[in-house]
PDB file of C-alpha atoms in Angstrom:
ATOM      1  CA  UNK A   2       0.000   0.000   0.000  1.00 87.00           C
ATOM      2  CA  UNK A   3       1.517   3.329  -1.037  1.00 96.00           C
ATOM      3  CA  UNK A   4       1.685   6.150   1.487  1.00 97.00           C
ATOM      4  CA  UNK A   5       3.037   9.138  -0.434  1.00 98.00           C
ATOM      5  CA  UNK A   6       2.292  10.397  -3.934  1.00 98.00           C
ATOM      6  CA  UNK A   7       3.448  13.374  -5.946  1.00 98.00           C
ATOM      7  CA  UNK A   8       1.722  15.454  -8.585  1.00 98.00           C
ATOM      8  CA  UNK A   9       3.196  17.654 -11.302  1.00 98.00           C
ATOM      9  CA  UNK A  10       2.100  19.645 -14.333  1.00 98.00           C
ATOM     10  CA  UNK A  11       4.258  19.625 -17.432  1.00 96.00           C
ATOM     11  CA  UNK A  12       4.323  21.254 -20.867  1.00 91.00           C
ATOM     12  CA  UNK A  13       1.884  23.997 -21.813  1.00 92.00           C
ATOM     13  CA  UNK A  14      -0.624  24.982 -19.141  1.00 95.00           C
ATOM     14  CA  UNK A  15      -4.336  24.521 -19.654  1.00 97.00           C
ATOM     15  CA  UNK A  16      -7.487  25.612 -17.797  1.00 98.00           C
ATOM     16  CA  UNK A  17      -8.533  22.833 -15.432  1.00 98.00           C
ATOM     17  CA  UNK A  18      -5.054  21.765 -14.352  1.00 98.00           C
ATOM     18  CA  UNK A  19      -5.693  23.299 -10.925  1.00 98.00           C
ATOM     19  CA  UNK A  20      -8.977  21.399 -10.658  1.00 98.00           C
ATOM     20  CA  UNK A  21      -7.029  18.186 -11.323  1.00 98.00           C
ATOM     21  CA  UNK A  22      -4.410  19.109  -8.698  1.00 98.00           C
ATOM     22  CA  UNK A  23      -7.224  19.749  -6.230  1.00 98.00           C
ATOM     23  CA  UNK A  24      -8.913  16.441  -7.003  1.00 98.00           C
ATOM     24  CA  UNK A  25      -5.741  14.372  -6.690  1.00 98.00           C
ATOM     25  CA  UNK A  26      -4.842  16.110  -3.439  1.00 98.00           C
ATOM     26  CA  UNK A  27      -8.254  15.844  -1.817  1.00 98.00           C
ATOM     27  CA  UNK A  28      -8.932  12.258  -2.903  1.00 98.00           C
ATOM     28  CA  UNK A  29      -5.418  11.297  -1.834  1.00 98.00           C
ATOM     29  CA  UNK A  30      -5.671  12.936   1.578  1.00 98.00           C
ATOM     30  CA  UNK A  31      -9.137  11.475   2.168  1.00 98.00           C
ATOM     31  CA  UNK A  32      -7.712   8.047   1.301  1.00 97.00           C
ATOM     32  CA  UNK A  33      -4.985   8.330   3.940  1.00 97.00           C
ATOM     33  CA  UNK A  34      -2.162   9.347   1.591  1.00 98.00           C
ATOM     34  CA  UNK A  35       0.319  12.174   1.902  1.00 98.00           C
ATOM     35  CA  UNK A  36       0.404  14.298  -1.255  1.00 98.00           C
ATOM     36  CA  UNK A  37       3.357  16.333  -2.496  1.00 98.00           C
ATOM     37  CA  UNK A  38       3.377  19.047  -5.130  1.00 98.00           C
ATOM     38  CA  UNK A  39       6.293  18.898  -7.564  1.00 98.00           C
ATOM     39  CA  UNK A  40       6.838  22.428  -8.838  1.00 98.00           C
ATOM     40  CA  UNK A  41       7.865  23.335 -12.393  1.00 97.00           C
ATOM     41  CA  UNK A  42       7.329  19.907 -13.907  1.00 97.00           C
ATOM     42  CA  UNK A  43      10.113  17.398 -14.366  1.00 97.00           C
ATOM     43  CA  UNK A  44      12.639  20.214 -13.881  1.00 97.00           C
ATOM     44  CA  UNK A  45      11.390  20.693 -10.337  1.00 97.00           C
ATOM     45  CA  UNK A  46      11.485  16.950  -9.774  1.00 98.00           C
ATOM     46  CA  UNK A  47      15.161  16.840 -10.731  1.00 98.00           C
ATOM     47  CA  UNK A  48      16.001  19.925  -8.650  1.00 97.00           C
ATOM     48  CA  UNK A  49      13.996  18.786  -5.620  1.00 97.00           C
ATOM     49  CA  UNK A  50      11.447  21.606  -5.673  1.00 97.00           C
ATOM     50  CA  UNK A  51       8.891  19.468  -3.870  1.00 98.00           C
ATOM     51  CA  UNK A  52       6.555  20.498  -1.046  1.00 98.00           C
ATOM     52  CA  UNK A  53       3.642  18.857   0.814  1.00 98.00           C
ATOM     53  CA  UNK A  54       0.151  19.811  -0.333  1.00 98.00           C
ATOM     54  CA  UNK A  55      -2.611  20.347   2.223  1.00 97.00           C
ATOM     55  CA  UNK A  56      -6.294  21.092   2.093  1.00 95.00           C
ATOM     56  CA  UNK A  57      -5.446  24.710   2.773  1.00 95.00           C
ATOM     57  CA  UNK A  58      -2.862  24.979  -0.006  1.00 94.00           C
ATOM     58  CA  UNK A  59      -5.322  23.816  -2.666  1.00 96.00           C
ATOM     59  CA  UNK A  60      -8.348  25.667  -1.328  1.00 91.00           C
ATOM     60  CA  UNK A  61     -10.222  27.829  -3.867  1.00 93.00           C
ATOM     61  CA  UNK A  62      -8.011  26.790  -6.812  1.00 97.00           C
ATOM     62  CA  UNK A  63     -10.771  24.966  -8.705  1.00 97.00           C
ATOM     63  CA  UNK A  64     -11.839  28.253 -10.304  1.00 97.00           C
ATOM     64  CA  UNK A  65      -8.356  29.389 -11.298  1.00 97.00           C
ATOM     65  CA  UNK A  66      -6.736  28.962 -14.687  1.00 96.00           C
ATOM     66  CA  UNK A  67      -3.112  27.978 -15.179  1.00 96.00           C
ATOM     67  CA  UNK A  68      -1.385  25.745 -12.637  1.00 97.00           C
ATOM     68  CA  UNK A  69      -0.338  26.606  -9.090  1.00 98.00           C
ATOM     69  CA  UNK A  70       2.515  24.103  -9.453  1.00 98.00           C
ATOM     70  CA  UNK A  71       4.011  25.879 -12.437  1.00 97.00           C
ATOM     71  CA  UNK A  72       5.243  24.159 -15.555  1.00 93.00           C
ATOM     72  CA  UNK A  73       8.527  23.913 -17.417  1.00 89.00           C
ATOM     73  CA  UNK A  74       9.956  21.897 -20.278  1.00 86.00           C
ATOM     74  CA  UNK A  75      12.993  19.684 -19.717  1.00 91.00           C
ATOM     75  CA  UNK A  76      14.138  17.949 -22.928  1.00 91.00           C
ATOM     76  CA  UNK A  77      17.063  16.464 -20.977  1.00 95.00           C
ATOM     77  CA  UNK A  78      14.613  14.268 -19.052  1.00 95.00           C
ATOM     78  CA  UNK A  79      14.999  11.721 -21.846  1.00 93.00           C
ATOM     79  CA  UNK A  80      18.532  11.031 -20.513  1.00 96.00           C
ATOM     80  CA  UNK A  81      18.614   8.245 -17.952  1.00 96.00           C
ATOM     81  CA  UNK A  82      21.116  10.107 -15.766  1.00 97.00           C
ATOM     82  CA  UNK A  83      18.677  13.004 -15.419  1.00 97.00           C
ATOM     83  CA  UNK A  84      15.802  10.668 -14.579  1.00 97.00           C
ATOM     84  CA  UNK A  85      17.937   8.947 -11.964  1.00 97.00           C
ATOM     85  CA  UNK A  86      18.457  12.315 -10.266  1.00 97.00           C
ATOM     86  CA  UNK A  87      14.690  12.806 -10.247  1.00 98.00           C
ATOM     87  CA  UNK A  88      14.101   9.388  -8.715  1.00 98.00           C
ATOM     88  CA  UNK A  89      16.642  10.076  -5.980  1.00 98.00           C
ATOM     89  CA  UNK A  90      14.750  13.258  -5.103  1.00 98.00           C
ATOM     90  CA  UNK A  91      11.479  11.324  -4.906  1.00 98.00           C
ATOM     91  CA  UNK A  92      12.875   8.490  -2.813  1.00 97.00           C
ATOM     92  CA  UNK A  93      14.572  10.921  -0.435  1.00 97.00           C
ATOM     93  CA  UNK A  94      11.065  12.123   0.412  1.00 97.00           C
ATOM     94  CA  UNK A  95       9.435   8.695   0.381  1.00 98.00           C
ATOM     95  CA  UNK A  96       7.317   9.471  -2.699  1.00 98.00           C
ATOM     96  CA  UNK A  97       6.337   6.165  -4.288  1.00 98.00           C
ATOM     97  CA  UNK A  98       4.097   7.240  -7.184  1.00 98.00           C
ATOM     98  CA  UNK A  99       3.320  10.334  -9.255  1.00 98.00           C
ATOM     99  CA  UNK A 100       0.383  11.813 -11.158  1.00 98.00           C
ATOM    100  CA  UNK A 101       1.612  13.627 -14.278  1.00 98.00           C
ATOM    101  CA  UNK A 102      -0.674  16.198 -15.926  1.00 98.00           C
ATOM    102  CA  UNK A 103       0.332  17.220 -19.439  1.00 97.00           C
ATOM    103  CA  UNK A 104       0.571  16.133 -23.067  1.00 94.00           C
ATOM    104  CA  UNK A 105       2.138  13.207 -24.869  1.00 92.00           C
ATOM    105  CA  UNK A 106       5.686  14.371 -24.075  1.00 93.00           C
ATOM    106  CA  UNK A 107       4.788  14.344 -20.378  1.00 96.00           C
ATOM    107  CA  UNK A 108       3.333  10.867 -20.826  1.00 97.00           C
ATOM    108  CA  UNK A 109       6.643   9.588 -22.197  1.00 96.00           C
ATOM    109  CA  UNK A 110       8.427  10.846 -19.106  1.00 97.00           C
ATOM    110  CA  UNK A 111       5.810   9.191 -16.889  1.00 97.00           C
ATOM    111  CA  UNK A 112       6.285   5.904 -18.725  1.00 97.00           C
ATOM    112  CA  UNK A 113      10.067   6.011 -18.292  1.00 97.00           C
ATOM    113  CA  UNK A 114       9.701   6.675 -14.558  1.00 98.00           C
ATOM    114  CA  UNK A 115       7.311   3.734 -14.266  1.00 98.00           C
ATOM    115  CA  UNK A 116       9.889   1.497 -15.950  1.00 97.00           C
ATOM    116  CA  UNK A 117      12.387   2.697 -13.343  1.00 97.00           C
ATOM    117  CA  UNK A 118      10.181   1.751 -10.383  1.00 97.00           C
ATOM    118  CA  UNK A 119       8.059   4.875  -9.749  1.00 98.00           C
ATOM    119  CA  UNK A 120       4.467   4.190 -10.779  1.00 98.00           C
ATOM    120  CA  UNK A 121       3.026   7.111 -12.744  1.00 98.00           C
ATOM    121  CA  UNK A 122      -0.423   7.901 -14.085  1.00 98.00           C
ATOM    122  CA  UNK A 123      -0.921  10.488 -16.837  1.00 98.00           C
ATOM    123  CA  UNK A 124      -3.787  12.962 -17.091  1.00 98.00           C
ATOM    124  CA  UNK A 125      -4.393  14.747 -20.433  1.00 98.00           C
ATOM    125  CA  UNK A 126      -3.822  18.422 -19.715  1.00 98.00           C
ATOM    126  CA  UNK A 127      -3.682  20.427 -22.964  1.00 97.00           C
ATOM    127  CA  UNK A 128      -6.015  22.766 -24.825  1.00 97.00           C
ATOM    128  CA  UNK A 129      -5.063  21.167 -28.158  1.00 97.00           C
ATOM    129  CA  UNK A 130      -7.178  17.994 -27.736  1.00 97.00           C
ATOM    130  CA  UNK A 131      -4.366  16.135 -29.489  1.00 95.00           C
ATOM    131  CA  UNK A 132      -4.120  13.089 -27.214  1.00 96.00           C
ATOM    132  CA  UNK A 133      -5.831  10.478 -29.334  1.00 95.00           C
ATOM    133  CA  UNK A 134      -6.861   8.035 -26.605  1.00 96.00           C
ATOM    134  CA  UNK A 135      -9.307  10.504 -25.051  1.00 97.00           C
ATOM    135  CA  UNK A 136     -12.341  12.230 -26.515  1.00 96.00           C
ATOM    136  CA  UNK A 137     -11.504  15.419 -24.617  1.00 97.00           C
ATOM    137  CA  UNK A 138      -8.446  16.809 -22.891  1.00 98.00           C
ATOM    138  CA  UNK A 139      -8.530  19.004 -19.805  1.00 98.00           C
ATOM    139  CA  UNK A 140      -8.718  22.597 -21.039  1.00 98.00           C
ATOM    140  CA  UNK A 141     -10.050  22.009 -24.546  1.00 98.00           C
ATOM    141  CA  UNK A 142     -13.615  23.106 -23.830  1.00 98.00           C
ATOM    142  CA  UNK A 143     -12.523  26.275 -22.020  1.00 98.00           C
ATOM    143  CA  UNK A 144     -10.168  27.223 -24.858  1.00 98.00           C
ATOM    144  CA  UNK A 145     -12.980  26.595 -27.328  1.00 98.00           C
ATOM    145  CA  UNK A 146     -15.244  28.961 -25.414  1.00 98.00           C
ATOM    146  CA  UNK A 147     -12.486  31.601 -25.438  1.00 98.00           C
ATOM    147  CA  UNK A 148     -12.146  31.290 -29.223  1.00 98.00           C
ATOM    148  CA  UNK A 149     -15.895  31.439 -29.809  1.00 98.00           C
ATOM    149  CA  UNK A 150     -16.198  34.553 -27.659  1.00 97.00           C
ATOM    150  CA  UNK A 151     -13.354  36.262 -29.552  1.00 97.00           C
ATOM    151  CA  UNK A 152     -14.703  35.352 -32.999  1.00 97.00           C
ATOM    152  CA  UNK A 153     -18.193  36.517 -32.059  1.00 96.00           C
ATOM    153  CA  UNK A 154     -16.721  39.927 -31.221  1.00 95.00           C
ATOM    154  CA  UNK A 155     -14.655  40.018 -34.413  1.00 95.00           C
ATOM    155  CA  UNK A 156     -17.796  39.310 -36.426  1.00 93.00           C
ATOM    156  CA  UNK A 157     -19.401  42.498 -35.109  1.00 90.00           C
ATOM    157  CA  UNK A 158     -16.599  44.717 -36.356  1.00 90.00           C
ATOM    158  CA  UNK A 159     -16.042  42.739 -39.577  1.00 89.00           C
ATOM    159  CA  UNK A 160     -19.690  43.170 -40.480  1.00 87.00           C
ATOM    160  CA  UNK A 161     -19.364  46.934 -40.051  1.00 87.00           C
ATOM    161  CA  UNK A 162     -16.409  47.295 -42.422  1.00 90.00           C
ATOM    162  CA  UNK A 163     -16.866  44.636 -45.122  1.00 92.00           C
ATOM    163  CA  UNK A 164     -13.918  42.719 -43.746  1.00 95.00           C
ATOM    164  CA  UNK A 165     -12.645  39.182 -43.838  1.00 97.00           C
ATOM    165  CA  UNK A 166     -11.363  38.222 -40.393  1.00 97.00           C
ATOM    166  CA  UNK A 167      -8.656  35.566 -40.540  1.00 98.00           C
ATOM    167  CA  UNK A 168      -8.308  34.065 -37.070  1.00 98.00           C
ATOM    168  CA  UNK A 169      -5.376  31.856 -36.133  1.00 98.00           C
ATOM    169  CA  UNK A 170      -6.050  29.445 -33.270  1.00 98.00           C
ATOM    170  CA  UNK A 171      -3.851  27.006 -31.407  1.00 97.00           C
ATOM    171  CA  UNK A 172      -3.913  23.247 -31.808  1.00 95.00           C
ATOM    172  CA  UNK A 173      -0.307  22.154 -32.375  1.00 89.00           C
ATOM    173  CA  UNK A 174      -1.125  20.498 -35.724  1.00 87.00           C
ATOM    174  CA  UNK A 175      -4.431  19.141 -34.384  1.00 94.00           C
ATOM    175  CA  UNK A 176      -7.416  20.853 -36.008  1.00 96.00           C
ATOM    176  CA  UNK A 177     -10.023  20.249 -33.306  1.00 97.00           C
ATOM    177  CA  UNK A 178     -10.046  23.789 -31.912  1.00 98.00           C
ATOM    178  CA  UNK A 179     -10.361  25.272 -35.398  1.00 98.00           C
ATOM    179  CA  UNK A 180     -13.020  22.832 -36.591  1.00 97.00           C
ATOM    180  CA  UNK A 181     -15.151  22.943 -33.445  1.00 98.00           C
ATOM    181  CA  UNK A 182     -14.908  26.746 -33.354  1.00 98.00           C
ATOM    182  CA  UNK A 183     -15.786  26.890 -37.051  1.00 98.00           C
ATOM    183  CA  UNK A 184     -19.036  25.041 -36.456  1.00 97.00           C
ATOM    184  CA  UNK A 185     -19.873  26.915 -33.247  1.00 97.00           C
ATOM    185  CA  UNK A 186     -19.104  30.361 -34.718  1.00 95.00           C
ATOM    186  CA  UNK A 187     -20.626  29.833 -38.140  1.00 96.00           C
ATOM    187  CA  UNK A 188     -17.277  30.483 -39.841  1.00 97.00           C
ATOM    188  CA  UNK A 189     -17.194  30.537 -43.634  1.00 97.00           C
ATOM    189  CA  UNK A 190     -13.927  28.637 -44.064  1.00 98.00           C
ATOM    190  CA  UNK A 191     -11.865  26.442 -41.734  1.00 98.00           C
ATOM    191  CA  UNK A 192      -8.285  25.465 -42.504  1.00 97.00           C
ATOM    192  CA  UNK A 193      -6.507  22.667 -40.643  1.00 96.00           C
ATOM    193  CA  UNK A 194      -3.748  20.187 -41.358  1.00 93.00           C
ATOM    194  CA  UNK A 195      -6.511  17.771 -42.405  1.00 93.00           C
ATOM    195  CA  UNK A 196      -8.117  20.127 -44.930  1.00 93.00           C
ATOM    196  CA  UNK A 197      -4.813  21.401 -46.290  1.00 93.00           C
ATOM    197  CA  UNK A 198      -4.139  24.995 -47.307  1.00 96.00           C
ATOM    198  CA  UNK A 199      -4.952  25.791 -50.933  1.00 96.00           C
ATOM    199  CA  UNK A 200      -4.454  29.547 -51.038  1.00 97.00           C
ATOM    200  CA  UNK A 201      -5.950  30.085 -54.476  1.00 97.00           C
ATOM    201  CA  UNK A 202      -9.016  28.006 -53.675  1.00 97.00           C
ATOM    202  CA  UNK A 203      -9.662  30.012 -50.513  1.00 97.00           C
ATOM    203  CA  UNK A 204      -9.297  33.316 -52.374  1.00 97.00           C
ATOM    204  CA  UNK A 205     -11.744  32.049 -55.022  1.00 97.00           C
ATOM    205  CA  UNK A 206     -14.236  31.067 -52.332  1.00 97.00           C
ATOM    206  CA  UNK A 207     -13.942  34.474 -50.662  1.00 97.00           C
ATOM    207  CA  UNK A 208     -14.576  36.225 -53.989  1.00 97.00           C
ATOM    208  CA  UNK A 209     -17.676  34.064 -54.405  1.00 96.00           C
ATOM    209  CA  UNK A 210     -18.878  35.023 -50.921  1.00 95.00           C
ATOM    210  CA  UNK A 211     -18.403  38.688 -51.790  1.00 94.00           C
ATOM    211  CA  UNK A 212     -19.625  38.924 -55.388  1.00 93.00           C
ATOM    212  CA  UNK A 213     -22.126  36.073 -55.723  1.00 93.00           C
ATOM    213  CA  UNK A 214     -23.504  35.568 -52.233  1.00 93.00           C
ATOM    214  CA  UNK A 215     -23.191  39.271 -51.362  1.00 93.00           C
ATOM    215  CA  UNK A 216     -21.942  38.637 -47.833  1.00 93.00           C
ATOM    216  CA  UNK A 217     -21.040  41.705 -45.786  1.00 93.00           C
ATOM    217  CA  UNK A 218     -18.171  39.943 -44.048  1.00 94.00           C
ATOM    218  CA  UNK A 219     -16.342  36.618 -43.872  1.00 97.00           C
ATOM    219  CA  UNK A 220     -14.731  34.585 -41.107  1.00 97.00           C
ATOM    220  CA  UNK A 221     -11.783  32.253 -41.798  1.00 98.00           C
ATOM    221  CA  UNK A 222     -10.396  30.148 -38.940  1.00 98.00           C
ATOM    222  CA  UNK A 223      -6.928  28.657 -39.434  1.00 98.00           C
ATOM    223  CA  UNK A 224      -4.966  26.309 -37.195  1.00 98.00           C
ATOM    224  CA  UNK A 225      -1.515  27.494 -36.169  1.00 97.00           C
ATOM    225  CA  UNK A 226       1.656  26.375 -38.005  1.00 95.00           C
ATOM    226  CA  UNK A 227      -0.043  26.318 -41.408  1.00 96.00           C
ATOM    227  CA  UNK A 228       0.591  29.742 -42.932  1.00 97.00           C
ATOM    228  CA  UNK A 229       1.497  33.323 -42.106  1.00 97.00           C
ATOM    229  CA  UNK A 230      -1.969  34.760 -41.507  1.00 98.00           C
ATOM    230  CA  UNK A 231      -0.782  38.358 -41.733  1.00 98.00           C
ATOM    231  CA  UNK A 232       0.650  37.822 -45.194  1.00 98.00           C
ATOM    232  CA  UNK A 233      -2.464  35.929 -46.222  1.00 98.00           C
ATOM    233  CA  UNK A 234      -4.664  38.798 -45.009  1.00 98.00           C
ATOM    234  CA  UNK A 235      -2.795  41.139 -47.353  1.00 98.00           C
ATOM    235  CA  UNK A 236      -3.518  38.786 -50.254  1.00 98.00           C
ATOM    236  CA  UNK A 237      -7.196  38.734 -49.318  1.00 97.00           C
ATOM    237  CA  UNK A 238      -7.249  42.534 -49.542  1.00 97.00           C
ATOM    238  CA  UNK A 239      -5.480  42.527 -52.906  1.00 97.00           C
ATOM    239  CA  UNK A 240      -7.436  39.681 -54.511  1.00 97.00           C
ATOM    240  CA  UNK A 241     -10.991  39.926 -53.140  1.00 96.00           C
ATOM    241  CA  UNK A 242     -13.546  42.604 -52.364  1.00 95.00           C
ATOM    242  CA  UNK A 243     -12.979  42.111 -48.642  1.00 96.00           C
ATOM    243  CA  UNK A 244     -10.505  44.003 -46.495  1.00 96.00           C
ATOM    244  CA  UNK A 245      -8.389  41.288 -44.914  1.00 97.00           C
ATOM    245  CA  UNK A 246      -7.541  41.464 -41.210  1.00 97.00           C
ATOM    246  CA  UNK A 247      -5.533  38.832 -39.333  1.00 98.00           C
ATOM    247  CA  UNK A 248      -5.932  38.077 -35.627  1.00 98.00           C
ATOM    248  CA  UNK A 249      -3.637  35.642 -33.804  1.00 98.00           C
ATOM    249  CA  UNK A 250      -5.413  34.708 -30.585  1.00 97.00           C
ATOM    250  CA  UNK A 251      -2.227  33.216 -29.121  1.00 95.00           C
ATOM    251  CA  UNK A 252      -1.847  32.425 -25.447  1.00 95.00           C
ATOM    252  CA  UNK A 253      -5.113  34.075 -24.439  1.00 96.00           C
ATOM    253  CA  UNK A 254      -6.575  30.678 -25.365  1.00 97.00           C
ATOM    254  CA  UNK A 255      -4.736  29.045 -22.467  1.00 96.00           C
ATOM    255  CA  UNK A 256      -5.951  31.441 -19.814  1.00 95.00           C
ATOM    256  CA  UNK A 257      -9.138  32.076 -17.935  1.00 96.00           C
ATOM    257  CA  UNK A 258     -11.218  30.292 -15.364  1.00 98.00           C
ATOM    258  CA  UNK A 259     -11.999  26.728 -16.493  1.00 98.00           C
ATOM    259  CA  UNK A 260     -15.539  26.076 -17.653  1.00 98.00           C
ATOM    260  CA  UNK A 261     -17.719  23.659 -15.644  1.00 98.00           C
ATOM    261  CA  UNK A 262     -17.055  20.814 -18.093  1.00 98.00           C
ATOM    262  CA  UNK A 263     -13.283  21.074 -17.613  1.00 98.00           C
ATOM    263  CA  UNK A 264     -13.650  21.313 -13.829  1.00 98.00           C
ATOM    264  CA  UNK A 265     -15.770  18.152 -13.826  1.00 98.00           C
ATOM    265  CA  UNK A 266     -13.497  16.302 -16.231  1.00 98.00           C
ATOM    266  CA  UNK A 267     -10.381  17.184 -14.237  1.00 98.00           C
ATOM    267  CA  UNK A 268     -12.031  16.124 -10.985  1.00 98.00           C
ATOM    268  CA  UNK A 269     -13.157  12.768 -12.366  1.00 98.00           C
ATOM    269  CA  UNK A 270      -9.783  12.086 -13.935  1.00 98.00           C
ATOM    270  CA  UNK A 271      -7.929  13.074 -10.768  1.00 98.00           C
ATOM    271  CA  UNK A 272     -10.010  10.637  -8.729  1.00 98.00           C
ATOM    272  CA  UNK A 273      -9.333   7.858 -11.238  1.00 98.00           C
ATOM    273  CA  UNK A 274      -5.581   8.516 -11.125  1.00 98.00           C
ATOM    274  CA  UNK A 275      -5.421   8.145  -7.346  1.00 98.00           C
ATOM    275  CA  UNK A 276      -7.513   4.971  -7.461  1.00 98.00           C
ATOM    276  CA  UNK A 277      -5.155   3.414 -10.005  1.00 98.00           C
ATOM    277  CA  UNK A 278      -2.054   4.268  -7.985  1.00 98.00           C
ATOM    278  CA  UNK A 279      -3.603   2.839  -4.820  1.00 98.00           C
ATOM    279  CA  UNK A 280      -4.176  -0.393  -6.734  1.00 97.00           C
ATOM    280  CA  UNK A 281      -0.467  -0.524  -7.530  1.00 97.00           C
ATOM    281  CA  UNK A 282      -1.008   0.352 -11.196  1.00 98.00           C
ATOM    282  CA  UNK A 283       1.394   2.565 -13.129  1.00 98.00           C
ATOM    283  CA  UNK A 284       2.303   3.348 -16.706  1.00 98.00           C
ATOM    284  CA  UNK A 285      -1.281   4.212 -17.616  1.00 98.00           C
ATOM    285  CA  UNK A 286      -3.135   7.372 -18.619  1.00 98.00           C
ATOM    286  CA  UNK A 287      -6.692   8.394 -17.867  1.00 98.00           C
ATOM    287  CA  UNK A 288      -9.156   9.219 -20.630  1.00 98.00           C
ATOM    288  CA  UNK A 289     -12.821   9.891 -21.264  1.00 98.00           C
ATOM    289  CA  UNK A 290     -14.382   7.697 -23.947  1.00 96.00           C
ATOM    290  CA  UNK A 291     -18.081   7.779 -24.766  1.00 94.00           C
ATOM    291  CA  UNK A 292     -18.684   9.693 -21.527  1.00 96.00           C
ATOM    292  CA  UNK A 293     -16.924   7.104 -19.344  1.00 98.00           C
ATOM    293  CA  UNK A 294     -13.679   7.610 -17.411  1.00 98.00           C
ATOM    294  CA  UNK A 295     -11.267   4.850 -18.435  1.00 98.00           C
ATOM    295  CA  UNK A 296      -7.521   4.204 -18.557  1.00 98.00           C
ATOM    296  CA  UNK A 297      -5.079   2.854 -21.124  1.00 98.00           C
ATOM    297  CA  UNK A 298      -1.459   1.737 -21.024  1.00 98.00           C
ATOM    298  CA  UNK A 299       0.630   4.725 -22.061  1.00 98.00           C
ATOM    299  CA  UNK A 300       2.405   2.667 -24.733  1.00 96.00           C
ATOM    300  CA  UNK A 301      -0.949   1.965 -26.362  1.00 96.00           C
ATOM    301  CA  UNK A 302      -2.218   5.527 -25.928  1.00 96.00           C
ATOM    302  CA  UNK A 303       0.805   7.029 -27.684  1.00 94.00           C
ATOM    303  CA  UNK A 304       0.216   5.036 -30.869  1.00 94.00           C
ATOM    304  CA  UNK A 305      -3.584   5.033 -31.018  1.00 94.00           C
ATOM    305  CA  UNK A 306      -4.817   6.487 -34.320  1.00 92.00           C
ATOM    306  CA  UNK A 307      -6.928   9.616 -34.090  1.00 89.00           C
ATOM    307  CA  UNK A 308     -10.611   9.294 -34.829  1.00 86.00           C
ATOM    308  CA  UNK A 309     -11.786  10.512 -38.206  1.00 87.00           C
ATOM    309  CA  UNK A 310     -12.798  14.165 -38.324  1.00 89.00           C
ATOM    310  CA  UNK A 311     -14.941  13.444 -41.377  1.00 91.00           C
ATOM    311  CA  UNK A 312     -18.343  13.577 -39.608  1.00 93.00           C
ATOM    312  CA  UNK A 313     -17.605  17.001 -38.125  1.00 93.00           C
ATOM    313  CA  UNK A 314     -16.042  18.218 -41.368  1.00 93.00           C
ATOM    314  CA  UNK A 315     -19.148  17.077 -43.242  1.00 94.00           C
ATOM    315  CA  UNK A 316     -21.346  18.919 -40.750  1.00 96.00           C
ATOM    316  CA  UNK A 317     -19.343  22.113 -41.244  1.00 95.00           C
ATOM    317  CA  UNK A 318     -19.629  21.840 -45.022  1.00 93.00           C
ATOM    318  CA  UNK A 319     -23.377  21.222 -44.855  1.00 94.00           C
ATOM    319  CA  UNK A 320     -23.778  24.285 -42.628  1.00 94.00           C
ATOM    320  CA  UNK A 321     -21.725  26.516 -44.939  1.00 85.00           C
TER     321      UNK A 321
END
């Protein structure tokens, strides 16, 4: 029976991470465990920046965005010597297992630690929704709401000036934020890594919206890392009747108080993580599939194919 567990957040922050920290801490304490916060991700684990968590220290954090534990990237964690330093820091404090909240890179670190004798459970904390074993990641829904709110405001001003608003959203090569926002906002065009970026085709479609359909404005949502939206906006101005304006939403998408869905998801996943560790299980990650909280071996989760976006893409096209 384990007595002490740690919890860390790694990679990019996402709304709901604090709710997960709260859940792991409260469920752990109520189960007779001592819970330790590992600050600044794997970097803090290596450096020994580890402190006990209490009911008081995690009070009121369920409503807060970001992560009270901080986050940092440590590419060197792939080196066994670095991981051995981390394990020495854990064992010095009697920490026998760890909950890791982050993306697939964080999962790989958790798997390596499990192989080295420290059971770890991964929770999917990222706004990108790019962890294929789970239907939703912690933070995705809140980021989506942030995007929808921003695009709704941009529509008001675009409509007043016969503009085409080109909005770049995050996603890290996963198009879920763009596609979901496109449907929810009533965007005219969505561009993701799945759709591809055919510049001439998009310009032709915008001219059709202007000259044939007589639209007063247009909304184009593009996933990051596909094209320079500012340069593309200039081409829209030069080649269509719309005045092109680019908006990069950037890190505003990561901030803000988590929505109720993300608070619930994080709480359910945090409970599941503690239960798995208390059963002596490690090397797994928690997911939500068809509205049920489940877990998968990390090795399997990292190679699971993503579900087809075709149904949602078809819906968007039928709504256009």
